[in-house]
N, C-alpha and C. Protein backbone atom coordinates (compact mmCIF):
# COMPACT_ATOMS: atom_id res chain seq x y z
N UNK A 1 -4.54 -16.21 77.71
CA UNK A 1 -3.48 -15.24 77.96
C UNK A 1 -2.15 -15.98 78.19
N UNK A 2 -1.14 -15.65 77.39
CA UNK A 2 0.18 -16.24 77.53
C UNK A 2 1.19 -15.09 77.61
N UNK A 3 2.07 -15.15 78.61
CA UNK A 3 3.13 -14.16 78.77
C UNK A 3 4.44 -14.84 78.44
N UNK A 4 5.26 -14.23 77.58
CA UNK A 4 6.47 -14.91 77.14
C UNK A 4 7.67 -13.98 77.11
N UNK A 5 8.84 -14.59 77.28
CA UNK A 5 10.12 -13.95 77.02
C UNK A 5 11.08 -15.04 76.62
N UNK A 6 11.44 -15.07 75.33
CA UNK A 6 12.33 -16.12 74.84
C UNK A 6 11.71 -17.49 75.04
N UNK A 7 12.42 -18.37 75.73
CA UNK A 7 11.97 -19.74 75.93
C UNK A 7 11.10 -19.91 77.18
N UNK A 8 10.87 -18.83 77.91
CA UNK A 8 10.08 -18.89 79.13
C UNK A 8 8.67 -18.37 78.85
N UNK A 9 7.66 -19.12 79.30
CA UNK A 9 6.28 -18.70 79.10
C UNK A 9 5.46 -18.96 80.35
N UNK A 10 4.52 -18.07 80.61
CA UNK A 10 3.49 -18.27 81.62
C UNK A 10 2.16 -18.39 80.91
N UNK A 11 1.40 -19.41 81.25
CA UNK A 11 0.07 -19.59 80.67
C UNK A 11 -0.85 -20.16 81.74
N UNK A 12 -2.17 -20.05 81.57
CA UNK A 12 -3.07 -20.62 82.57
C UNK A 12 -2.84 -22.12 82.75
N UNK A 13 -2.87 -22.57 83.99
CA UNK A 13 -2.73 -24.00 84.26
C UNK A 13 -4.00 -24.72 83.84
N UNK A 14 -3.87 -25.95 83.32
CA UNK A 14 -5.01 -26.65 82.73
C UNK A 14 -5.17 -28.03 83.34
N UNK A 15 -6.38 -28.57 83.27
CA UNK A 15 -6.62 -29.93 83.74
C UNK A 15 -5.78 -30.93 82.95
N UNK A 16 -5.60 -30.67 81.66
CA UNK A 16 -4.85 -31.63 80.84
C UNK A 16 -3.33 -31.57 81.08
N UNK A 17 -2.89 -30.68 81.98
CA UNK A 17 -1.48 -30.65 82.38
C UNK A 17 -1.17 -31.71 83.44
N UNK A 18 -2.17 -32.46 83.84
CA UNK A 18 -2.02 -33.34 85.00
C UNK A 18 -0.81 -34.27 84.90
N UNK A 19 -0.66 -34.97 83.78
CA UNK A 19 0.44 -35.94 83.67
C UNK A 19 1.80 -35.24 83.76
N UNK A 20 1.96 -34.14 83.04
CA UNK A 20 3.24 -33.43 83.06
C UNK A 20 3.50 -32.83 84.43
N UNK A 21 2.48 -32.23 85.05
CA UNK A 21 2.63 -31.61 86.37
C UNK A 21 3.03 -32.67 87.40
N UNK A 22 2.36 -33.80 87.38
CA UNK A 22 2.67 -34.87 88.34
C UNK A 22 4.09 -35.39 88.16
N UNK A 23 4.51 -35.54 86.92
CA UNK A 23 5.84 -36.06 86.66
C UNK A 23 6.91 -35.11 87.19
N UNK A 24 6.76 -33.82 86.92
CA UNK A 24 7.72 -32.83 87.40
C UNK A 24 7.69 -32.77 88.93
N UNK A 25 6.50 -32.74 89.50
CA UNK A 25 6.37 -32.65 90.95
C UNK A 25 6.95 -33.88 91.64
N UNK A 26 6.74 -35.06 91.05
CA UNK A 26 7.26 -36.29 91.64
C UNK A 26 8.79 -36.30 91.64
N UNK A 27 9.40 -35.90 90.52
CA UNK A 27 10.86 -35.88 90.44
C UNK A 27 11.49 -34.90 91.42
N UNK A 28 10.75 -33.86 91.75
CA UNK A 28 11.29 -32.80 92.60
C UNK A 28 10.76 -32.85 94.04
N UNK A 29 10.12 -33.96 94.40
CA UNK A 29 9.44 -34.03 95.70
C UNK A 29 10.38 -33.69 96.86
N UNK A 30 11.55 -34.32 96.90
CA UNK A 30 12.47 -34.08 98.02
C UNK A 30 13.01 -32.66 98.01
N UNK A 31 13.21 -32.11 96.82
CA UNK A 31 13.76 -30.76 96.69
C UNK A 31 12.73 -29.71 97.11
N UNK A 32 11.44 -29.96 96.82
CA UNK A 32 10.39 -28.98 97.09
C UNK A 32 9.81 -29.07 98.49
N UNK A 33 9.88 -30.26 99.10
CA UNK A 33 9.19 -30.48 100.38
C UNK A 33 9.52 -29.45 101.46
N UNK A 34 10.78 -29.02 101.64
CA UNK A 34 11.06 -28.07 102.73
C UNK A 34 10.41 -26.70 102.55
N UNK A 35 9.89 -26.41 101.34
CA UNK A 35 9.37 -25.07 101.07
C UNK A 35 7.87 -25.08 100.77
N UNK A 36 7.24 -26.24 100.80
CA UNK A 36 5.83 -26.32 100.41
C UNK A 36 4.90 -26.12 101.60
N UNK A 37 3.79 -25.43 101.33
CA UNK A 37 2.78 -25.20 102.37
C UNK A 37 2.13 -26.51 102.78
N UNK A 38 1.85 -26.63 104.07
CA UNK A 38 1.15 -27.78 104.61
C UNK A 38 -0.04 -27.28 105.44
N UNK A 39 -0.90 -28.20 105.80
CA UNK A 39 -2.09 -27.84 106.58
C UNK A 39 -1.84 -28.19 108.04
N UNK A 40 -2.09 -27.26 108.97
CA UNK A 40 -1.87 -27.55 110.39
C UNK A 40 -2.73 -28.71 110.85
N UNK A 41 -2.31 -29.42 111.89
CA UNK A 41 -3.13 -30.51 112.43
C UNK A 41 -4.51 -30.00 112.82
N UNK A 42 -5.55 -30.79 112.58
CA UNK A 42 -6.91 -30.34 112.90
C UNK A 42 -7.13 -30.27 114.42
N UNK A 43 -8.10 -29.50 114.80
CA UNK A 43 -8.45 -29.41 116.21
C UNK A 43 -9.12 -30.69 116.70
N UNK A 44 -9.38 -30.77 118.00
CA UNK A 44 -10.01 -31.97 118.57
C UNK A 44 -11.35 -32.28 117.88
N UNK A 45 -11.49 -33.53 117.45
CA UNK A 45 -12.73 -33.96 116.82
C UNK A 45 -12.86 -33.65 115.35
N UNK A 46 -11.94 -32.85 114.80
CA UNK A 46 -12.01 -32.51 113.38
C UNK A 46 -11.37 -33.61 112.55
N UNK A 47 -11.86 -33.84 111.33
CA UNK A 47 -11.26 -34.87 110.47
C UNK A 47 -9.87 -34.45 110.02
N UNK A 48 -8.99 -35.41 109.78
CA UNK A 48 -7.64 -35.06 109.30
C UNK A 48 -7.69 -34.42 107.93
N UNK A 49 -6.80 -33.45 107.72
CA UNK A 49 -6.74 -32.77 106.43
C UNK A 49 -6.13 -33.68 105.38
N UNK A 50 -6.64 -33.60 104.17
CA UNK A 50 -6.12 -34.41 103.07
C UNK A 50 -5.58 -33.50 101.97
N UNK A 51 -4.47 -33.91 101.39
CA UNK A 51 -3.89 -33.17 100.27
C UNK A 51 -4.84 -33.25 99.08
N UNK A 52 -5.18 -32.12 98.46
CA UNK A 52 -6.11 -32.17 97.32
C UNK A 52 -5.50 -32.91 96.13
N UNK A 53 -6.34 -33.51 95.32
CA UNK A 53 -5.88 -34.10 94.08
C UNK A 53 -5.52 -32.99 93.10
N UNK A 54 -4.86 -33.36 92.02
CA UNK A 54 -4.51 -32.36 91.01
C UNK A 54 -5.76 -31.68 90.47
N UNK A 55 -6.78 -32.47 90.16
CA UNK A 55 -8.00 -31.90 89.59
C UNK A 55 -8.69 -30.96 90.58
N UNK A 56 -8.70 -31.33 91.86
CA UNK A 56 -9.28 -30.46 92.87
C UNK A 56 -8.51 -29.15 92.97
N UNK A 57 -7.18 -29.26 92.90
CA UNK A 57 -6.35 -28.06 92.96
C UNK A 57 -6.66 -27.12 91.80
N UNK A 58 -6.70 -27.65 90.58
CA UNK A 58 -6.93 -26.81 89.41
C UNK A 58 -8.33 -26.20 89.45
N UNK A 59 -9.32 -26.97 89.87
CA UNK A 59 -10.67 -26.42 89.95
C UNK A 59 -10.75 -25.30 90.97
N UNK A 60 -10.05 -25.45 92.09
CA UNK A 60 -10.01 -24.39 93.10
C UNK A 60 -9.32 -23.15 92.53
N UNK A 61 -8.19 -23.33 91.86
CA UNK A 61 -7.48 -22.20 91.27
C UNK A 61 -8.34 -21.48 90.25
N UNK A 62 -9.06 -22.23 89.44
CA UNK A 62 -9.92 -21.62 88.43
C UNK A 62 -11.07 -20.85 89.07
N UNK A 63 -11.65 -21.41 90.13
CA UNK A 63 -12.74 -20.72 90.81
C UNK A 63 -12.25 -19.41 91.42
N UNK A 64 -11.05 -19.43 92.02
CA UNK A 64 -10.48 -18.22 92.59
C UNK A 64 -10.15 -17.20 91.49
N UNK A 65 -9.70 -17.69 90.33
CA UNK A 65 -9.41 -16.79 89.21
C UNK A 65 -10.69 -16.13 88.71
N UNK A 66 -11.77 -16.90 88.59
CA UNK A 66 -13.04 -16.32 88.13
C UNK A 66 -13.56 -15.28 89.12
N UNK A 67 -13.26 -15.48 90.41
CA UNK A 67 -13.69 -14.53 91.43
C UNK A 67 -12.78 -13.31 91.50
N UNK A 68 -11.70 -13.29 90.71
CA UNK A 68 -10.80 -12.15 90.68
C UNK A 68 -9.80 -12.11 91.82
N UNK A 69 -9.61 -13.25 92.49
CA UNK A 69 -8.71 -13.29 93.64
C UNK A 69 -7.36 -13.94 93.35
N UNK A 70 -7.18 -14.46 92.13
CA UNK A 70 -5.98 -15.24 91.86
C UNK A 70 -5.70 -15.28 90.36
N UNK A 71 -4.40 -15.42 90.01
CA UNK A 71 -3.98 -15.67 88.64
C UNK A 71 -3.06 -16.89 88.67
N UNK A 72 -3.56 -18.07 88.33
CA UNK A 72 -2.73 -19.29 88.39
C UNK A 72 -2.08 -19.60 87.04
N UNK A 73 -0.76 -19.76 87.04
CA UNK A 73 -0.01 -20.00 85.81
C UNK A 73 0.78 -21.30 85.89
N UNK A 74 0.91 -21.95 84.75
CA UNK A 74 1.95 -22.97 84.56
C UNK A 74 3.16 -22.26 83.96
N UNK A 75 4.37 -22.69 84.37
CA UNK A 75 5.60 -22.15 83.80
C UNK A 75 6.11 -23.14 82.75
N UNK A 76 6.38 -22.65 81.56
CA UNK A 76 6.97 -23.48 80.51
C UNK A 76 8.37 -22.98 80.18
N UNK A 77 9.23 -23.92 79.87
CA UNK A 77 10.58 -23.60 79.40
C UNK A 77 10.89 -24.51 78.23
N UNK A 78 11.23 -23.92 77.11
CA UNK A 78 11.48 -24.66 75.87
C UNK A 78 10.30 -25.55 75.52
N UNK A 79 9.09 -25.05 75.80
CA UNK A 79 7.88 -25.74 75.39
C UNK A 79 7.37 -26.82 76.32
N UNK A 80 8.03 -27.03 77.47
CA UNK A 80 7.54 -28.06 78.40
C UNK A 80 7.27 -27.45 79.78
N UNK A 81 6.33 -28.05 80.48
CA UNK A 81 5.96 -27.57 81.81
C UNK A 81 7.09 -27.85 82.78
N UNK A 82 7.53 -26.79 83.50
CA UNK A 82 8.64 -26.96 84.44
C UNK A 82 8.32 -26.39 85.82
N UNK A 83 7.10 -25.91 86.02
CA UNK A 83 6.79 -25.36 87.34
C UNK A 83 5.46 -24.65 87.37
N UNK A 84 5.27 -23.90 88.43
CA UNK A 84 3.99 -23.24 88.66
C UNK A 84 4.24 -21.90 89.34
N UNK A 85 3.46 -20.91 88.96
CA UNK A 85 3.50 -19.59 89.60
C UNK A 85 2.07 -19.13 89.82
N UNK A 86 1.78 -18.66 91.02
CA UNK A 86 0.44 -18.21 91.35
C UNK A 86 0.47 -16.82 91.94
N UNK A 87 -0.29 -15.92 91.35
CA UNK A 87 -0.55 -14.61 91.96
C UNK A 87 -1.81 -14.78 92.79
N UNK A 88 -1.69 -14.67 94.10
CA UNK A 88 -2.81 -14.99 94.99
C UNK A 88 -3.10 -13.83 95.93
N UNK A 89 -4.21 -13.95 96.65
CA UNK A 89 -4.57 -12.92 97.62
C UNK A 89 -4.80 -11.57 97.00
N UNK A 90 -5.31 -11.54 95.76
CA UNK A 90 -5.54 -10.26 95.10
C UNK A 90 -6.60 -9.48 95.87
N UNK A 91 -6.25 -8.27 96.27
CA UNK A 91 -7.13 -7.41 97.05
C UNK A 91 -7.24 -6.06 96.37
N UNK A 92 -8.46 -5.58 96.23
CA UNK A 92 -8.67 -4.30 95.56
C UNK A 92 -8.97 -3.20 96.58
N UNK A 93 -9.81 -2.26 96.28
CA UNK A 93 -10.11 -1.18 97.20
C UNK A 93 -8.90 -0.29 97.43
N UNK A 94 -8.65 0.04 98.68
CA UNK A 94 -7.56 0.96 99.00
C UNK A 94 -6.20 0.27 99.04
N UNK A 95 -6.16 -1.07 98.84
CA UNK A 95 -4.90 -1.80 98.92
C UNK A 95 -4.33 -2.15 97.55
N UNK A 96 -5.10 -2.75 96.68
CA UNK A 96 -4.66 -3.12 95.32
C UNK A 96 -3.34 -3.90 95.37
N UNK A 97 -3.34 -5.03 96.05
CA UNK A 97 -2.10 -5.79 96.23
C UNK A 97 -2.34 -7.28 96.02
N UNK A 98 -1.24 -8.02 95.97
CA UNK A 98 -1.29 -9.47 95.85
C UNK A 98 0.07 -10.02 96.26
N UNK A 99 0.16 -11.35 96.37
CA UNK A 99 1.46 -11.97 96.62
C UNK A 99 1.69 -13.07 95.58
N UNK A 100 2.95 -13.33 95.32
CA UNK A 100 3.35 -14.32 94.32
C UNK A 100 4.06 -15.49 95.00
N UNK A 101 3.64 -16.69 94.63
CA UNK A 101 4.32 -17.91 95.06
C UNK A 101 4.71 -18.73 93.84
N UNK A 102 5.78 -19.54 93.95
CA UNK A 102 6.26 -20.25 92.77
C UNK A 102 7.12 -21.45 93.17
N UNK A 103 7.23 -22.37 92.22
CA UNK A 103 8.22 -23.45 92.32
C UNK A 103 8.64 -23.82 90.89
N UNK A 104 9.82 -24.42 90.78
CA UNK A 104 10.34 -24.76 89.46
C UNK A 104 11.13 -26.06 89.52
N UNK A 105 11.15 -26.77 88.43
CA UNK A 105 11.90 -28.01 88.28
C UNK A 105 13.39 -27.74 88.56
N UNK A 106 13.97 -28.57 89.42
CA UNK A 106 15.38 -28.38 89.78
C UNK A 106 16.29 -28.49 88.56
N UNK A 107 15.85 -29.25 87.55
CA UNK A 107 16.71 -29.46 86.38
C UNK A 107 16.92 -28.20 85.56
N UNK A 108 16.07 -27.17 85.74
CA UNK A 108 16.25 -25.93 84.99
C UNK A 108 16.63 -24.77 85.91
N UNK A 109 16.84 -25.06 87.19
CA UNK A 109 17.25 -24.00 88.11
C UNK A 109 18.58 -23.43 87.67
N UNK A 110 18.75 -22.13 87.84
CA UNK A 110 19.99 -21.46 87.46
C UNK A 110 20.05 -21.00 86.02
N UNK A 111 18.97 -21.20 85.26
CA UNK A 111 18.96 -20.78 83.85
C UNK A 111 18.17 -19.48 83.64
N UNK A 112 17.78 -18.83 84.72
CA UNK A 112 17.02 -17.59 84.59
C UNK A 112 15.54 -17.78 84.40
N UNK A 113 15.06 -19.02 84.51
CA UNK A 113 13.64 -19.29 84.29
C UNK A 113 12.77 -18.60 85.33
N UNK A 114 13.13 -18.75 86.61
CA UNK A 114 12.27 -18.23 87.66
C UNK A 114 12.27 -16.71 87.74
N UNK A 115 13.44 -16.04 87.68
CA UNK A 115 13.38 -14.57 87.65
C UNK A 115 12.58 -14.04 86.46
N UNK A 116 12.71 -14.69 85.30
CA UNK A 116 11.95 -14.26 84.13
C UNK A 116 10.45 -14.43 84.36
N UNK A 117 10.06 -15.58 84.94
CA UNK A 117 8.64 -15.84 85.19
C UNK A 117 8.06 -14.83 86.19
N UNK A 118 8.79 -14.56 87.26
CA UNK A 118 8.30 -13.59 88.25
C UNK A 118 8.22 -12.20 87.64
N UNK A 119 9.21 -11.82 86.83
CA UNK A 119 9.18 -10.52 86.18
C UNK A 119 7.99 -10.40 85.23
N UNK A 120 7.71 -11.44 84.46
CA UNK A 120 6.56 -11.43 83.56
C UNK A 120 5.26 -11.26 84.34
N UNK A 121 5.13 -12.00 85.44
CA UNK A 121 3.90 -11.93 86.24
C UNK A 121 3.74 -10.58 86.90
N UNK A 122 4.82 -10.06 87.47
CA UNK A 122 4.74 -8.76 88.16
C UNK A 122 4.42 -7.64 87.17
N UNK A 123 5.06 -7.64 86.01
CA UNK A 123 4.77 -6.61 85.01
C UNK A 123 3.31 -6.68 84.58
N UNK A 124 2.79 -7.88 84.40
CA UNK A 124 1.38 -8.04 84.03
C UNK A 124 0.47 -7.48 85.12
N UNK A 125 0.80 -7.77 86.37
CA UNK A 125 -0.02 -7.29 87.49
C UNK A 125 0.02 -5.76 87.61
N UNK A 126 1.19 -5.19 87.45
CA UNK A 126 1.33 -3.74 87.58
C UNK A 126 0.73 -2.98 86.39
N UNK A 127 1.04 -3.44 85.17
CA UNK A 127 0.75 -2.64 83.99
C UNK A 127 -0.52 -3.03 83.25
N UNK A 128 -1.04 -4.24 83.50
CA UNK A 128 -2.28 -4.67 82.84
C UNK A 128 -3.42 -4.86 83.83
N UNK A 129 -3.14 -5.51 84.94
CA UNK A 129 -4.20 -5.78 85.92
C UNK A 129 -4.51 -4.53 86.75
N UNK A 130 -3.47 -3.74 87.06
CA UNK A 130 -3.68 -2.51 87.81
C UNK A 130 -3.40 -2.61 89.29
N UNK A 131 -2.61 -3.61 89.70
CA UNK A 131 -2.25 -3.70 91.10
C UNK A 131 -1.17 -2.68 91.45
N UNK A 132 -1.09 -2.35 92.72
CA UNK A 132 -0.12 -1.35 93.17
C UNK A 132 1.06 -1.96 93.91
N UNK A 133 0.87 -3.12 94.55
CA UNK A 133 1.92 -3.71 95.39
C UNK A 133 1.93 -5.22 95.20
N UNK A 134 3.14 -5.77 95.10
CA UNK A 134 3.35 -7.22 95.01
C UNK A 134 4.28 -7.65 96.13
N UNK A 135 3.91 -8.71 96.83
CA UNK A 135 4.76 -9.29 97.87
C UNK A 135 5.19 -10.70 97.48
N UNK A 136 6.37 -11.08 97.96
CA UNK A 136 6.84 -12.46 97.90
C UNK A 136 7.33 -12.82 99.30
N UNK A 137 6.79 -13.91 99.86
CA UNK A 137 7.13 -14.34 101.21
C UNK A 137 8.01 -15.58 101.13
N UNK A 138 9.19 -15.52 101.75
CA UNK A 138 10.19 -16.57 101.57
C UNK A 138 10.80 -16.95 102.91
N UNK A 139 10.96 -18.25 103.14
CA UNK A 139 11.66 -18.69 104.35
C UNK A 139 13.12 -18.20 104.30
N UNK A 140 13.65 -17.72 105.42
CA UNK A 140 15.03 -17.21 105.41
C UNK A 140 16.05 -18.23 104.91
N UNK A 141 15.77 -19.52 105.11
CA UNK A 141 16.72 -20.57 104.71
C UNK A 141 16.70 -20.85 103.21
N UNK A 142 15.70 -20.32 102.50
CA UNK A 142 15.53 -20.65 101.08
C UNK A 142 16.36 -19.70 100.21
N UNK A 143 17.66 -19.94 100.17
CA UNK A 143 18.58 -19.05 99.45
C UNK A 143 18.26 -18.93 97.96
N UNK A 144 17.95 -20.02 97.24
CA UNK A 144 17.66 -19.87 95.81
C UNK A 144 16.46 -18.96 95.54
N UNK A 145 15.40 -19.09 96.35
CA UNK A 145 14.23 -18.25 96.15
C UNK A 145 14.52 -16.80 96.50
N UNK A 146 15.34 -16.58 97.52
CA UNK A 146 15.72 -15.21 97.88
C UNK A 146 16.52 -14.56 96.75
N UNK A 147 17.36 -15.34 96.08
CA UNK A 147 18.14 -14.79 94.96
C UNK A 147 17.23 -14.32 93.82
N UNK A 148 16.11 -15.01 93.62
CA UNK A 148 15.18 -14.62 92.56
C UNK A 148 14.70 -13.19 92.77
N UNK A 149 14.18 -12.91 93.97
CA UNK A 149 13.62 -11.56 94.21
C UNK A 149 14.71 -10.51 94.33
N UNK A 150 15.87 -10.91 94.83
CA UNK A 150 16.97 -9.94 94.93
C UNK A 150 17.44 -9.51 93.54
N UNK A 151 17.48 -10.46 92.59
CA UNK A 151 17.87 -10.12 91.22
C UNK A 151 16.90 -9.12 90.58
N UNK A 152 15.64 -9.17 91.00
CA UNK A 152 14.61 -8.31 90.41
C UNK A 152 14.44 -7.00 91.16
N UNK A 153 15.15 -6.83 92.26
CA UNK A 153 15.09 -5.56 92.98
C UNK A 153 13.98 -5.43 93.98
N UNK A 154 13.39 -6.55 94.42
CA UNK A 154 12.40 -6.48 95.49
C UNK A 154 13.06 -6.00 96.78
N UNK A 155 12.36 -5.19 97.54
CA UNK A 155 12.84 -4.71 98.84
C UNK A 155 12.56 -5.74 99.92
N UNK A 156 13.52 -5.99 100.79
CA UNK A 156 13.25 -6.80 101.97
C UNK A 156 12.63 -5.91 103.04
N UNK A 157 11.47 -6.28 103.52
CA UNK A 157 10.73 -5.44 104.47
C UNK A 157 10.76 -5.94 105.91
N UNK A 158 11.27 -7.13 106.13
CA UNK A 158 11.35 -7.61 107.50
C UNK A 158 10.87 -9.04 107.65
N UNK A 159 10.86 -9.50 108.89
CA UNK A 159 10.53 -10.88 109.21
C UNK A 159 9.14 -10.98 109.82
N UNK A 160 8.35 -11.95 109.33
CA UNK A 160 7.06 -12.27 109.96
C UNK A 160 7.21 -13.61 110.67
N UNK A 161 7.29 -13.59 112.00
CA UNK A 161 7.52 -14.83 112.75
C UNK A 161 6.34 -15.81 112.60
N UNK A 162 6.70 -17.09 112.40
CA UNK A 162 5.72 -18.18 112.33
C UNK A 162 4.55 -17.79 111.42
N UNK A 163 4.89 -17.34 110.24
CA UNK A 163 3.91 -16.75 109.33
C UNK A 163 3.06 -17.77 108.58
N UNK A 164 3.69 -18.86 108.09
CA UNK A 164 2.97 -19.87 107.31
C UNK A 164 3.34 -21.27 107.80
N UNK A 165 2.39 -22.19 107.62
CA UNK A 165 2.63 -23.59 107.97
C UNK A 165 3.30 -24.26 106.77
N UNK A 166 4.59 -24.57 106.93
CA UNK A 166 5.41 -25.12 105.84
C UNK A 166 6.11 -26.38 106.34
N UNK A 167 6.05 -27.43 105.53
CA UNK A 167 6.77 -28.66 105.87
C UNK A 167 6.49 -29.11 107.30
N UNK A 168 5.23 -29.00 107.71
CA UNK A 168 4.80 -29.57 108.99
C UNK A 168 4.92 -28.70 110.21
N UNK A 169 5.30 -27.43 110.06
CA UNK A 169 5.43 -26.55 111.23
C UNK A 169 5.24 -25.09 110.81
N UNK A 170 4.96 -24.23 111.81
CA UNK A 170 4.85 -22.80 111.53
C UNK A 170 6.24 -22.21 111.34
N UNK A 171 6.45 -21.57 110.21
CA UNK A 171 7.79 -21.11 109.84
C UNK A 171 7.84 -19.59 109.68
N UNK A 172 8.99 -19.02 110.09
CA UNK A 172 9.24 -17.60 109.85
C UNK A 172 9.40 -17.35 108.35
N UNK A 173 9.00 -16.15 107.92
CA UNK A 173 9.17 -15.76 106.52
C UNK A 173 9.69 -14.33 106.43
N UNK A 174 10.60 -14.12 105.49
CA UNK A 174 11.01 -12.77 105.12
C UNK A 174 10.04 -12.24 104.07
N UNK A 175 9.71 -10.97 104.18
CA UNK A 175 8.78 -10.35 103.24
C UNK A 175 9.56 -9.45 102.29
N UNK A 176 9.38 -9.69 100.99
CA UNK A 176 9.96 -8.86 99.95
C UNK A 176 8.79 -8.21 99.19
N UNK A 177 8.96 -6.95 98.79
CA UNK A 177 7.85 -6.26 98.15
C UNK A 177 8.34 -5.25 97.12
N UNK A 178 7.45 -4.90 96.20
CA UNK A 178 7.65 -3.83 95.23
C UNK A 178 6.31 -3.13 95.01
N UNK A 179 6.37 -1.85 94.73
CA UNK A 179 5.18 -1.11 94.32
C UNK A 179 5.30 -0.74 92.85
N UNK A 180 4.18 -0.35 92.28
CA UNK A 180 4.17 -0.01 90.86
C UNK A 180 5.13 1.14 90.55
N UNK A 181 5.25 2.09 91.49
CA UNK A 181 6.16 3.22 91.26
C UNK A 181 7.61 2.77 91.16
N UNK A 182 7.95 1.67 91.85
CA UNK A 182 9.32 1.17 91.83
C UNK A 182 9.60 0.31 90.60
N UNK A 183 8.59 0.05 89.81
CA UNK A 183 8.76 -0.83 88.64
C UNK A 183 8.17 -0.19 87.39
N UNK A 184 8.27 1.13 87.29
CA UNK A 184 7.66 1.83 86.15
C UNK A 184 8.20 1.34 84.81
N UNK A 185 9.50 1.06 84.74
CA UNK A 185 10.11 0.65 83.47
C UNK A 185 10.01 -0.85 83.23
N UNK A 186 9.42 -1.58 84.18
CA UNK A 186 9.21 -3.01 84.00
C UNK A 186 10.30 -3.86 84.62
N UNK A 187 9.88 -4.90 85.33
CA UNK A 187 10.86 -5.82 85.93
C UNK A 187 11.55 -6.67 84.88
N UNK A 188 10.84 -7.00 83.81
CA UNK A 188 11.48 -7.80 82.77
C UNK A 188 12.64 -7.03 82.15
N UNK A 189 12.42 -5.75 81.87
CA UNK A 189 13.51 -4.93 81.33
C UNK A 189 14.66 -4.84 82.33
N UNK A 190 14.34 -4.66 83.60
CA UNK A 190 15.38 -4.59 84.64
C UNK A 190 16.19 -5.88 84.68
N UNK A 191 15.51 -7.00 84.60
CA UNK A 191 16.17 -8.31 84.63
C UNK A 191 17.03 -8.50 83.39
N UNK A 192 16.51 -8.12 82.23
CA UNK A 192 17.28 -8.26 80.99
C UNK A 192 18.55 -7.42 81.03
N UNK A 193 18.44 -6.20 81.51
CA UNK A 193 19.61 -5.32 81.56
C UNK A 193 20.67 -5.80 82.53
N UNK A 194 20.25 -6.59 83.53
CA UNK A 194 21.21 -7.07 84.53
C UNK A 194 21.97 -8.30 84.07
N UNK A 195 21.58 -8.88 82.92
CA UNK A 195 22.18 -10.13 82.46
C UNK A 195 23.22 -9.83 81.39
N UNK A 196 24.46 -10.29 81.59
CA UNK A 196 25.54 -9.98 80.65
C UNK A 196 25.21 -10.44 79.24
N UNK A 197 25.48 -9.57 78.27
CA UNK A 197 25.37 -9.95 76.87
C UNK A 197 23.96 -10.03 76.34
N UNK A 198 22.99 -9.46 77.09
CA UNK A 198 21.62 -9.55 76.61
C UNK A 198 20.97 -8.17 76.59
N UNK A 199 20.39 -7.80 75.47
CA UNK A 199 19.73 -6.51 75.34
C UNK A 199 18.24 -6.68 75.62
N UNK A 200 17.56 -5.62 76.09
CA UNK A 200 16.11 -5.71 76.32
C UNK A 200 15.37 -6.17 75.07
N UNK A 201 14.48 -7.13 75.26
CA UNK A 201 13.66 -7.62 74.16
C UNK A 201 14.35 -8.68 73.32
N UNK A 202 15.57 -9.03 73.66
CA UNK A 202 16.32 -9.99 72.85
C UNK A 202 15.76 -11.39 72.96
N UNK A 203 15.26 -11.76 74.17
CA UNK A 203 14.72 -13.10 74.38
C UNK A 203 15.82 -14.13 74.53
N UNK A 204 15.39 -15.39 74.60
CA UNK A 204 16.35 -16.48 74.72
C UNK A 204 16.55 -16.91 76.15
N UNK A 205 16.99 -18.14 76.36
CA UNK A 205 17.17 -18.67 77.70
C UNK A 205 18.33 -18.02 78.42
N UNK A 206 18.28 -18.13 79.78
CA UNK A 206 19.38 -17.59 80.57
C UNK A 206 20.55 -18.54 80.64
């Protein structure tokens, strides 16, 4: 399954992406560190937590995808890997919801890559997967990430104090959300219409 709009594509992340993923992640280490999830210190007598290897990460993502709890994507721009987007915490029953997390290469920030990727993922979740609600949780200080969801019309629902362990400490997060009823015409179409000089379905980079 590949989701595309112009030069932006979402596709399943693969083991053979390791070299490209590591190179992008290494170049962006300082830029990404303030926003990346970390593991809290272990309790007394517990072994220290270790960062998973790339292969361990992909195998975990694939196992969660097979169980129906996650949709892990690599983000491509102009044919090269530039980031990662994961639809996680998929819950069915009376909730039918999930949350989206993402990161992107700083070298392509500001070109519309991330709003396009989030719009593609959300439309897929609403109109193909059958979810009803999508959340994005963002640290208040992360202005670029907040701009992504604001451009797409996500509602800000409030603050969750000390919600996630990020960059070595428990951090507050703002919660942004959309329901399927609020995105009937598609987030990708909404994003396209908001961009000067671009018609829906036209494609092309931002």
